[in-house]
Coordinates of C-alpha atoms and ligand atoms in Angstrom, one line a residue:
X12 CA -74.2 -96.1 -31.2
X13 CA -70.6 -95.7 -32.3
X14 CA -69.0 -93.8 -35.2
X15 CA -66.4 -95.6 -37.3
X16 CA -64.5 -93.3 -39.7
X17 CA -62.3 -94.9 -42.4
X18 CA -59.7 -92.7 -44.1
X19 CA -58.5 -92.9 -47.7
X20 CA -55.8 -95.6 -47.3
X21 CA -58.2 -97.7 -45.3
X22 CA -60.5 -97.9 -48.4
X23 CA -57.8 -97.6 -51.0
X24 CA -58.6 -100.9 -52.8
X25 CA -60.7 -104.1 -52.6
X26 CA -58.5 -105.8 -50.0
X27 CA -58.7 -102.7 -47.8
X28 CA -62.5 -102.4 -48.2
X29 CA -62.9 -106.1 -47.5
X30 CA -61.0 -105.6 -44.2
X31 CA -63.2 -102.6 -43.3
X32 CA -66.3 -104.6 -43.9
X33 CA -65.1 -107.4 -41.6
X34 CA -64.1 -104.8 -38.9
X35 CA -67.6 -103.2 -39.1
X36 CA -69.1 -106.7 -38.9
X37 CA -67.4 -107.2 -35.5
X38 CA -69.1 -104.1 -34.2
X39 CA -72.7 -104.4 -35.4
X40 CA -74.1 -104.9 -31.9
X41 CA -72.9 -101.3 -31.1
X42 CA -74.8 -99.8 -34.1
X43 CA -72.0 -98.3 -36.1
X44 CA -72.4 -95.2 -38.2
X45 CA -69.7 -95.7 -40.8
X46 CA -68.1 -92.6 -42.2
X47 CA -65.9 -93.0 -45.3
X48 CA -63.3 -90.8 -47.0
X49 CA -62.7 -90.8 -50.7
X50 CA -60.4 -93.7 -51.9
X51 CA -56.8 -92.9 -51.4
X52 CA -55.5 -90.1 -53.7
X53 CA -59.0 -89.5 -55.2
X54 CA -59.5 -86.1 -53.6
X55 CA -56.1 -85.1 -55.1
X56 CA -57.3 -86.3 -58.4
X57 CA -60.5 -84.3 -58.1
X58 CA -58.4 -81.1 -57.3
X59 CA -56.5 -81.8 -60.5
X60 CA -59.7 -82.1 -62.5
X61 CA -60.9 -78.8 -61.2
X62 CA -57.6 -77.2 -61.9
X63 CA -57.7 -78.5 -65.5
X64 CA -61.3 -77.3 -65.9
X65 CA -60.4 -73.9 -64.6
X66 CA -57.6 -73.7 -67.2
X67 CA -60.1 -74.8 -69.9
X68 CA -58.0 -77.9 -70.6
X69 CA -61.0 -80.0 -71.4
X70 CA -59.2 -83.0 -72.8
X71 CA -56.9 -83.2 -69.7
X72 CA -59.9 -83.0 -67.4
X73 CA -61.7 -85.7 -69.4
X74 CA -58.8 -88.0 -69.3
X75 CA -58.6 -87.7 -65.4
X76 CA -62.4 -88.2 -65.2
X77 CA -61.9 -91.5 -67.2
X78 CA -59.4 -92.6 -64.6
X79 CA -61.8 -91.7 -61.7
X80 CA -64.6 -93.7 -63.4
X81 CA -62.6 -96.8 -64.1
X82 CA -61.0 -97.0 -60.6
X83 CA -64.5 -97.1 -59.0
X84 CA -66.0 -99.4 -61.6
X85 CA -63.0 -101.8 -61.1
X86 CA -63.4 -101.6 -57.4
X87 CA -67.1 -102.5 -57.6
X88 CA -66.2 -105.4 -59.9
X89 CA -63.5 -106.8 -57.6
X90 CA -65.6 -106.4 -54.4
X91 CA -68.8 -108.1 -55.6
X92 CA -68.0 -110.7 -58.2
X93 CA -70.7 -113.0 -56.9
X94 CA -73.5 -110.5 -56.4
X95 CA -74.6 -109.1 -59.8
X96 CA -77.4 -107.2 -58.3
X97 CA -75.4 -105.2 -55.7
X98 CA -72.4 -104.9 -58.2
X99 CA -74.8 -103.7 -60.9
X100 CA -76.3 -101.0 -58.5
X101 CA -72.8 -99.9 -57.4
X102 CA -71.7 -99.6 -61.1
X103 CA -74.9 -97.7 -61.9
X104 CA -74.3 -95.3 -59.1
X105 CA -70.6 -94.8 -60.1
X106 CA -71.7 -94.0 -63.8
X107 CA -74.5 -91.7 -62.6
X108 CA -72.1 -89.7 -60.3
X109 CA -69.3 -89.7 -63.0
X110 CA -71.8 -88.6 -65.7
X111 CA -73.1 -85.7 -63.6
X112 CA -69.6 -84.7 -62.8
X113 CA -68.5 -84.8 -66.4
X114 CA -71.3 -82.5 -67.5
X115 CA -70.4 -80.2 -64.6
X116 CA -66.8 -80.1 -65.5
X117 CA -67.6 -79.5 -69.1
X118 CA -69.6 -76.4 -68.1
X119 CA -66.7 -75.2 -66.1
X120 CA -64.3 -75.7 -69.0
X121 CA -66.8 -73.8 -71.2
X122 CA -66.8 -70.8 -68.9
X123 CA -63.2 -71.1 -67.8
X124 CA -64.0 -69.9 -64.3
X125 CA -64.0 -71.9 -61.2
X126 CA -65.8 -70.5 -58.2
X127 CA -65.2 -71.8 -54.7
X128 CA -68.7 -73.1 -54.9
X129 CA -68.1 -75.1 -58.1
X130 CA -64.8 -76.4 -56.7
X131 CA -66.6 -77.6 -53.6
X132 CA -69.0 -79.5 -55.8
X133 CA -66.2 -81.2 -57.8
X134 CA -64.0 -82.3 -54.9
X135 CA -66.9 -83.7 -52.9
X136 CA -67.5 -86.4 -55.5
X137 CA -64.8 -88.8 -54.1
X138 CA -66.8 -89.4 -50.9
X139 CA -70.0 -89.9 -52.8
X140 CA -68.3 -92.5 -55.0
X141 CA -66.6 -94.4 -52.2
X142 CA -69.7 -94.4 -50.0
X143 CA -72.0 -95.7 -52.7
X144 CA -69.7 -98.6 -53.6
X145 CA -68.9 -99.6 -50.1
X146 CA -72.6 -99.5 -49.1
X147 CA -73.4 -102.0 -51.9
X148 CA -70.4 -104.1 -50.9
X149 CA -71.5 -104.2 -47.3
X150 CA -75.0 -105.3 -48.5
X151 CA -73.5 -107.9 -50.7
X152 CA -71.6 -109.2 -47.7
X153 CA -74.9 -109.7 -45.8
X154 CA -74.8 -106.6 -43.6
X155 CA -78.0 -104.7 -44.3
X156 CA -76.7 -101.2 -44.8
X157 CA -78.5 -98.0 -45.4
X158 CA -77.0 -95.0 -47.1
X159 CA -77.2 -91.4 -45.7
X160 CA -76.3 -88.3 -47.7
X161 CA -74.2 -86.4 -45.1
X162 CA -75.5 -83.1 -46.4
X163 CA -78.7 -83.8 -44.7
X164 CA -76.9 -83.7 -41.4
X165 CA -73.7 -81.6 -41.6
X166 CA -74.7 -77.9 -41.9
X167 CA -72.1 -75.2 -42.4
X168 CA -71.8 -71.5 -43.2
X169 CA -71.3 -70.6 -46.9
X170 CA -67.5 -70.8 -46.7
X171 CA -67.6 -73.4 -49.5
X172 CA -64.2 -74.9 -49.2
X173 CA -63.8 -74.9 -45.4
X174 CA -67.3 -74.7 -44.0
X175 CA -67.8 -73.7 -40.4
X176 CA -70.2 -76.2 -38.9
X177 CA -73.4 -75.1 -37.3
X178 CA -73.4 -77.3 -34.1
X179 CA -77.0 -76.6 -33.2
X180 CA -78.3 -77.4 -36.6
X181 CA -76.2 -80.6 -36.8
X182 CA -77.3 -81.7 -33.3
X183 CA -80.9 -81.2 -34.2
X184 CA -80.7 -82.9 -37.6
X185 CA -78.4 -85.8 -37.3
X186 CA -80.2 -88.0 -34.7
X187 CA -83.4 -88.1 -36.7
X188 CA -81.6 -88.9 -39.9
X189 CA -79.5 -91.6 -38.4
X190 CA -82.4 -93.2 -36.5
X191 CA -84.5 -93.1 -39.6
X192 CA -81.9 -94.8 -41.6
X193 CA -81.4 -97.5 -39.0
X194 CA -84.9 -98.8 -39.4
X195 CA -84.5 -102.3 -41.0
X196 CA -80.8 -101.9 -41.2
X197 CA -77.8 -103.4 -39.4
X198 CA -75.5 -100.5 -40.2
X199 CA -75.6 -97.1 -41.9
X200 CA -72.9 -95.4 -44.0
X201 CA -72.3 -91.8 -44.9
X202 CA -69.6 -89.6 -46.3
X203 CA -66.9 -87.7 -44.5
X204 CA -65.8 -84.2 -45.6
X205 CA -69.0 -83.2 -47.4
X206 CA -71.4 -80.7 -45.9
X207 CA -74.0 -78.1 -47.0
X208 CA -75.3 -74.8 -46.1
X209 CA -78.8 -74.6 -44.3
X210 CA -80.2 -73.9 -47.7
X211 CA -78.6 -77.1 -49.1
X212 CA -75.8 -75.5 -51.1
X213 CA -72.8 -78.0 -51.2
X214 CA -69.8 -77.1 -49.1
X215 CA -66.9 -79.2 -47.7
X216 CA -65.1 -79.2 -44.4
X217 CA -61.5 -78.7 -45.7
X218 CA -58.7 -81.1 -46.4
X219 CA -58.6 -84.1 -44.1
X220 CA -62.1 -83.1 -42.9
X221 CA -63.6 -86.6 -42.7
X222 CA -62.3 -86.9 -39.1
X223 CA -64.2 -83.8 -38.3
X224 CA -67.4 -85.2 -39.8
X225 CA -67.0 -88.2 -37.7
X226 CA -66.7 -86.3 -34.5
X227 CA -69.6 -83.9 -35.4
X228 CA -71.8 -86.9 -36.0
X229 CA -70.6 -88.6 -32.8
X230 CA -71.5 -85.4 -30.9
X231 CA -74.9 -85.0 -32.4
X232 CA -76.0 -88.7 -31.8
X233 CA -74.4 -88.9 -28.4
X234 CA -72.1 -91.8 -29.6
X235 CA -70.4 -93.9 -27.0
X236 CA -67.2 -93.9 -29.0
X237 CA -65.7 -92.4 -32.1
X238 CA -63.2 -94.5 -33.9
X239 CA -60.8 -93.1 -36.4
X240 CA -59.4 -95.9 -38.6
X241 CA -56.2 -95.0 -40.4
X242 CA -52.9 -96.4 -41.7
X243 CA -50.9 -96.2 -38.5
X244 CA -51.1 -98.0 -35.1
X245 CA -52.4 -94.9 -33.3
X246 CA -51.2 -91.5 -32.4
X247 CA -47.4 -91.7 -32.2
X248 CA -44.7 -89.6 -30.5
X249 CA -44.0 -87.9 -33.9
X250 CA -44.9 -88.4 -37.6
X251 CA -43.4 -91.8 -38.4
X252 CA -42.9 -90.5 -42.1
X253 CA -40.4 -87.9 -40.8
X254 CA -38.9 -89.5 -37.6
X255 CA -37.5 -93.0 -36.9
X256 CA -38.2 -94.9 -33.7
X257 CA -41.6 -93.2 -32.9
X258 CA -43.6 -94.9 -30.3
X259 CA -47.4 -95.5 -30.2
X260 CA -49.2 -93.6 -27.3
X261 CA -51.7 -95.7 -25.3
X262 CA -53.7 -92.7 -24.3
X263 CA -53.6 -89.0 -24.5
X264 CA -55.9 -86.2 -23.3
X265 CA -58.3 -84.3 -25.5
X266 CA -56.2 -81.2 -25.0
X267 CA -53.0 -83.0 -26.0
X268 CA -54.6 -84.4 -29.0
X269 CA -56.1 -81.0 -30.0
X270 CA -52.7 -79.3 -29.7
X271 CA -51.0 -82.1 -31.7
X272 CA -53.5 -81.9 -34.4
X273 CA -53.5 -78.2 -34.5
X274 CA -49.7 -78.0 -34.6
X275 CA -49.2 -80.4 -37.4
X276 CA -49.9 -84.0 -36.6
X277 CA -51.8 -85.0 -39.7
X278 CA -53.3 -88.1 -38.1
X279 CA -56.3 -86.0 -37.0
X280 CA -57.9 -83.0 -38.6
X281 CA -57.3 -80.0 -36.2
X282 CA -60.9 -79.5 -35.3
X283 CA -61.8 -83.2 -34.6
X284 CA -61.5 -83.0 -30.9
X285 CA -63.8 -80.1 -30.1
X286 CA -67.1 -81.8 -30.8
X287 CA -66.1 -84.9 -28.9
X288 CA -65.1 -82.8 -25.9
X289 CA -68.5 -81.1 -25.7
X290 CA -70.0 -84.6 -25.0
X291 CA -67.0 -86.2 -23.4
X292 CA -66.9 -88.9 -26.0
X293 CA -63.7 -90.9 -26.3
X294 CA -61.9 -91.1 -29.6
X295 CA -59.8 -94.1 -30.5
X296 CA -57.2 -93.9 -33.3
X297 CA -56.8 -97.4 -34.8
X298 CA -55.1 -99.1 -37.6
X299 CA -57.3 -100.5 -40.3
X300 CA -54.5 -102.9 -41.3
X301 CA -54.2 -104.3 -37.8
X302 CA -57.8 -104.3 -36.4
X303 CA -56.9 -106.2 -33.3
X304 CA -54.4 -103.4 -32.2
X305 CA -55.2 -101.3 -29.1
X306 CA -54.6 -98.0 -30.9
X307 CA -54.6 -94.8 -29.0
X308 CA -57.4 -93.7 -26.7
X309 CA -58.1 -89.9 -26.5
X310 CA -59.7 -89.2 -23.1
X311 CA -60.6 -86.6 -20.5
X312 CA -57.4 -85.2 -19.0
X313 CA -58.1 -86.7 -15.5
X314 CA -57.2 -90.1 -17.0
X315 CA -53.9 -89.0 -18.4
X316 CA -50.5 -88.6 -16.7
X317 CA -48.3 -85.6 -17.0
X318 CA -45.4 -85.6 -19.4
X319 CA -44.1 -85.1 -22.9
X320 CA -46.2 -87.0 -25.5
X321 CA -45.1 -85.8 -28.9
X322 CA -43.1 -83.6 -31.1
X323 CA -45.1 -82.2 -33.9
X324 CA -44.2 -79.8 -36.7
X325 CA -45.7 -77.6 -39.4
X326 CA -43.4 -77.2 -42.3
X327 CA -45.4 -74.7 -44.3
X328 CA -45.9 -71.6 -42.2
X329 CA -45.4 -67.9 -42.7
X330 CA -43.9 -65.7 -40.1
X331 CA -45.3 -62.2 -40.2
X332 CA -43.0 -59.6 -38.5
X333 CA -44.7 -56.3 -37.6
X334 CA -42.4 -53.4 -36.6
X335 CA -43.7 -50.1 -35.3
X336 CA -42.4 -47.5 -32.9
X337 CA -46.0 -46.5 -32.2
X338 CA -46.2 -49.7 -30.2
X339 CA -43.8 -48.4 -27.5
X340 CA -45.6 -47.3 -24.4
X341 CA -49.0 -47.2 -26.0
X342 CA -52.1 -49.3 -25.3
X343 CA -54.4 -50.5 -28.1
X344 CA -51.8 -51.4 -30.6
X345 CA -52.3 -55.1 -30.2
X346 CA -56.1 -54.7 -30.5
X347 CA -55.6 -52.8 -33.8
X348 CA -53.3 -55.5 -35.2
X349 CA -55.4 -58.5 -34.2
X350 CA -58.6 -56.8 -35.4
X351 CA -57.1 -56.9 -38.8
X352 CA -56.3 -60.7 -38.6
X353 CA -59.9 -61.2 -37.5
X354 CA -61.3 -59.0 -40.3
X355 CA -59.5 -61.1 -42.9
X356 CA -60.3 -64.4 -41.1
X357 CA -56.6 -65.3 -40.9
X358 CA -55.9 -67.5 -37.9
X359 CA -52.7 -67.1 -35.9
X360 CA -50.7 -70.0 -34.4
X361 CA -47.9 -68.4 -32.4
X362 CA -47.3 -64.9 -31.1
X363 CA -44.3 -63.2 -29.6
X364 CA -43.8 -59.5 -28.8
X365 CA -41.0 -57.2 -27.9
X366 CA -40.7 -53.5 -27.4
X367 CA -41.4 -52.5 -31.0
X368 CA -42.2 -55.8 -32.7
X369 CA -44.9 -58.4 -32.9
X370 CA -44.2 -61.6 -34.7
X371 CA -46.9 -64.2 -35.5
X372 CA -46.9 -67.4 -37.4
X373 CA -49.8 -68.5 -39.6
X374 CA -50.5 -71.5 -41.8
X375 CA -49.2 -71.0 -45.2
X376 CA -52.4 -72.2 -46.8
X377 CA -54.1 -69.0 -45.7
X378 CA -54.2 -65.9 -48.0
X379 CA -52.5 -63.1 -46.1
X380 CA -52.4 -60.4 -48.7
X381 CA -55.3 -58.4 -47.2
X382 CA -53.7 -58.6 -43.7
X383 CA -50.3 -57.5 -44.9
X384 CA -51.6 -54.5 -46.8
X385 CA -53.8 -53.3 -44.0
X386 CA -50.9 -53.7 -41.5
X387 CA -48.6 -51.9 -43.8
X388 CA -50.7 -48.7 -43.4
X389 CA -49.2 -48.1 -39.9
X390 CA -46.3 -50.5 -39.5
X391 CA -43.4 -52.1 -41.4
X392 CA -44.3 -55.7 -42.2
X393 CA -41.8 -58.4 -43.3
X394 CA -43.1 -61.9 -44.2
X395 CA -40.7 -64.9 -43.9
X396 CA -41.6 -68.0 -45.9
X397 CA -38.5 -70.0 -45.2
X398 CA -39.3 -71.0 -41.7
X399 CA -41.1 -73.9 -40.0
X400 CA -42.6 -74.5 -36.7
X401 CA -41.9 -77.2 -34.1
X402 CA -44.1 -78.0 -31.1
X403 CA -43.3 -80.2 -28.0
X404 CA -46.7 -81.3 -26.5
X405 CA -47.6 -82.9 -23.3
X406 CA -49.8 -82.4 -20.3
X407 CA -48.3 -79.9 -17.7
X408 CA -45.0 -79.9 -19.4
X409 CA -44.3 -76.6 -17.9
X410 CA -43.9 -78.3 -14.6
X411 CA -41.4 -80.8 -15.8
X412 CA -38.0 -79.8 -14.5
X413 CA -35.4 -79.2 -17.0
X414 CA -37.7 -79.8 -20.0
X415 CA -36.8 -76.6 -21.8
X416 CA -33.1 -77.4 -21.3
X417 CA -33.6 -80.8 -22.6
X418 CA -35.6 -79.7 -25.5
X419 CA -33.2 -77.1 -26.7
X420 CA -30.0 -79.0 -25.7
X421 CA -29.7 -80.8 -29.0
X422 CA -30.1 -77.6 -30.9
X423 CA -26.9 -75.8 -29.9
X424 CA -26.0 -75.1 -33.5
X425 CA -29.4 -74.3 -34.7
X426 CA -31.1 -70.8 -35.0
X427 CA -34.3 -70.4 -33.1
X428 CA -36.5 -67.5 -34.1
X429 CA -39.6 -67.4 -31.9
X430 CA -40.5 -69.3 -28.8
X431 CA -44.0 -69.5 -27.4
X432 CA -45.3 -71.4 -24.5
X433 CA -49.0 -71.9 -24.5
X434 CA -50.8 -70.7 -21.4
X435 CA -52.5 -74.1 -21.3
X436 CA -49.1 -75.6 -20.2
X437 CA -49.5 -78.3 -22.9
X438 CA -47.4 -76.9 -25.6
X439 CA -44.0 -75.3 -26.2
X440 CA -43.5 -74.2 -29.8
X441 CA -40.7 -72.5 -31.7
X442 CA -39.6 -71.5 -35.2
X443 CA -36.6 -72.8 -37.1
X444 CA -35.2 -72.5 -40.6
X445 CA -37.2 -74.7 -42.9
X446 CA -34.2 -76.5 -44.2
X447 CA -33.2 -77.7 -40.7
X448 CA -36.7 -78.9 -39.8
X449 CA -36.4 -82.6 -40.2
X450 CA -33.1 -82.6 -38.4
X451 CA -34.4 -80.6 -35.5
X452 CA -37.4 -82.7 -35.1
X453 CA -35.4 -85.9 -35.2
X454 CA -32.9 -84.6 -32.7
X455 CA -35.5 -83.4 -30.2
X456 CA -37.5 -86.6 -30.6
X457 CA -34.3 -88.7 -30.0
X458 CA -33.4 -86.7 -26.9
X459 CA -36.9 -86.7 -25.4
X460 CA -38.0 -90.2 -26.2
X461 CA -34.8 -92.2 -26.5
X462 CA -31.9 -90.7 -24.6
X463 CA -33.9 -89.1 -21.7
X464 CA -36.0 -92.2 -21.1
X465 CA -33.3 -94.8 -21.3
Ligands
ADP522 P1 -56.3 -91.0 -43.3 O1 -56.4 -91.0 -44.8 O2 -56.7 -92.2 -42.6 O3 -57.2 -89.8 -42.8 P2 -53.9 -89.4 -42.9 O4 -52.9 -89.6 -44.0 O5 -54.8 -88.2 -43.0 O6 -54.8 -90.7 -43.0 O7 -53.3 -89.5 -41.5 C1 -52.4 -90.6 -41.1 C2 -51.0 -90.1 -41.2 O8 -50.7 -89.1 -40.3 C3 -50.0 -91.2 -41.0 O9 -49.7 -92.1 -42.0 C4 -48.8 -90.4 -40.5 O10 -47.8 -90.3 -41.5 C5 -49.3 -89.0 -40.2 N1 -48.9 -88.5 -38.8 C6 -48.5 -87.3 -38.6 N2 -48.2 -87.1 -37.3 C7 -48.5 -88.3 -36.7 C8 -48.5 -88.8 -35.3 N3 -48.1 -88.0 -34.3 N4 -48.9 -90.1 -35.1 C9 -49.4 -90.9 -36.0 N5 -49.4 -90.4 -37.4 C10 -49.0 -89.2 -37.7
LIG523 N1 -61.0 -86.9 -48.9 C1 -60.8 -85.7 -48.2 C2 -59.3 -85.3 -48.3 O1 -58.5 -86.0 -48.9 C3 -61.2 -85.7 -46.7 C4 -60.5 -86.8 -45.9 O2 -60.0 -87.7 -46.4 O3 -60.5 -86.6 -44.7 O4 -58.9 -84.3 -47.9
MG524 MG1 -56.8 -87.7 -42.6

């Protein structure tokens, strides 16, 4: 069996979905489990709907719900003009999901309060809409396709908006669910992103979480391959939206991919690699607009050469600077500091320390108010929000002679605030002023991938 995950742009409209169906058709002998995201921009729309509901702007929310419904009804109509039965089923499903969501949003508007639990319910509807319509379209095209509700397989804790998966529960549930659905079917389809607690309460895996769903399912069913179909030719040397002349990488290691994803490469959700590594399942990043392309293979490190693979960046970070003279010549200070990060579940990216100072970076989407107030009881704390983080990633880059010099050479006129080299030898990261970020990433990329290699 294989897992094929299609992201939002890969299912954005009827042309894109038609391409997806033909790509899946080419893989039927490998028994694909198809995992789909919401149509492009639909999850953003659902976030807006939940915001309007929380502000008790009922008419605003209803207007957006109307857009949601008509986009999916139109898609069903365009995909299945010659199959009134499947088209009718798809439209019925769309109306059923949108009716239920409308009543739910109505109730939220009435109360004017949006709990994380209610928000998770609202934002998971994009995947339910897309998977239902695409399931019918696959059946209409002659591929007998069975539908699976991912909540029967993907079990998380009760962190509603960023559920932490229970690997054991997923591993024990998914194989039975998938095999059962495969009876009398040529393919099965399910949703990315959505999940549930063991008691069945709806949760989601966090933004971009469909990649993670795909690798969790791949792990649980012992897939031979996990394919992540997206809108670029594979993993590239940098984000092509930010940097010119990026190159597609033929293959990278699990570790390199994990570091890239964790340090800002949006092409993969940061946690996608971990479940695949557990079972040593290769991941391929492929372009749904160019299904014949080779894409990027993500494999065990022994298949991968040493060398720089990419420059990633995280624009929205916070730098927390902790100053205390109590740190000098004492032990236990670091423990006290990091116990606080752990208590408030704030995860740290980079750390650097000096005699009386610790600086850490964290993703700006995290709420750090609890951490800052707890640290302030025994230290002076300053938070910088005008900085960004750049990471140069590649296997054993620490062994590459002159790499540091080459990385920093183009930055003579630029301020660098923290430098951190991961013990894994895969990553050198540093912090710069946010307003210089794009320039810095472009210059380093040019130096490492154009000047140095020419
Ligand atoms: P999907 O909807 O398919 O999940 P995403 O938008 O989440 O797609 O991810 C694909 C995008 O990731 C690309 O369009 C690209 O702009 C961005 N990206 C960031 N870094 C990289 C990189 N190193 N290689 C390829 N794409 C990257
Ligand atoms: N639809 C979700 C999002 O936009 C999950 C995903 O696409 O991976 O975040
Ligand atoms: Mg994505």
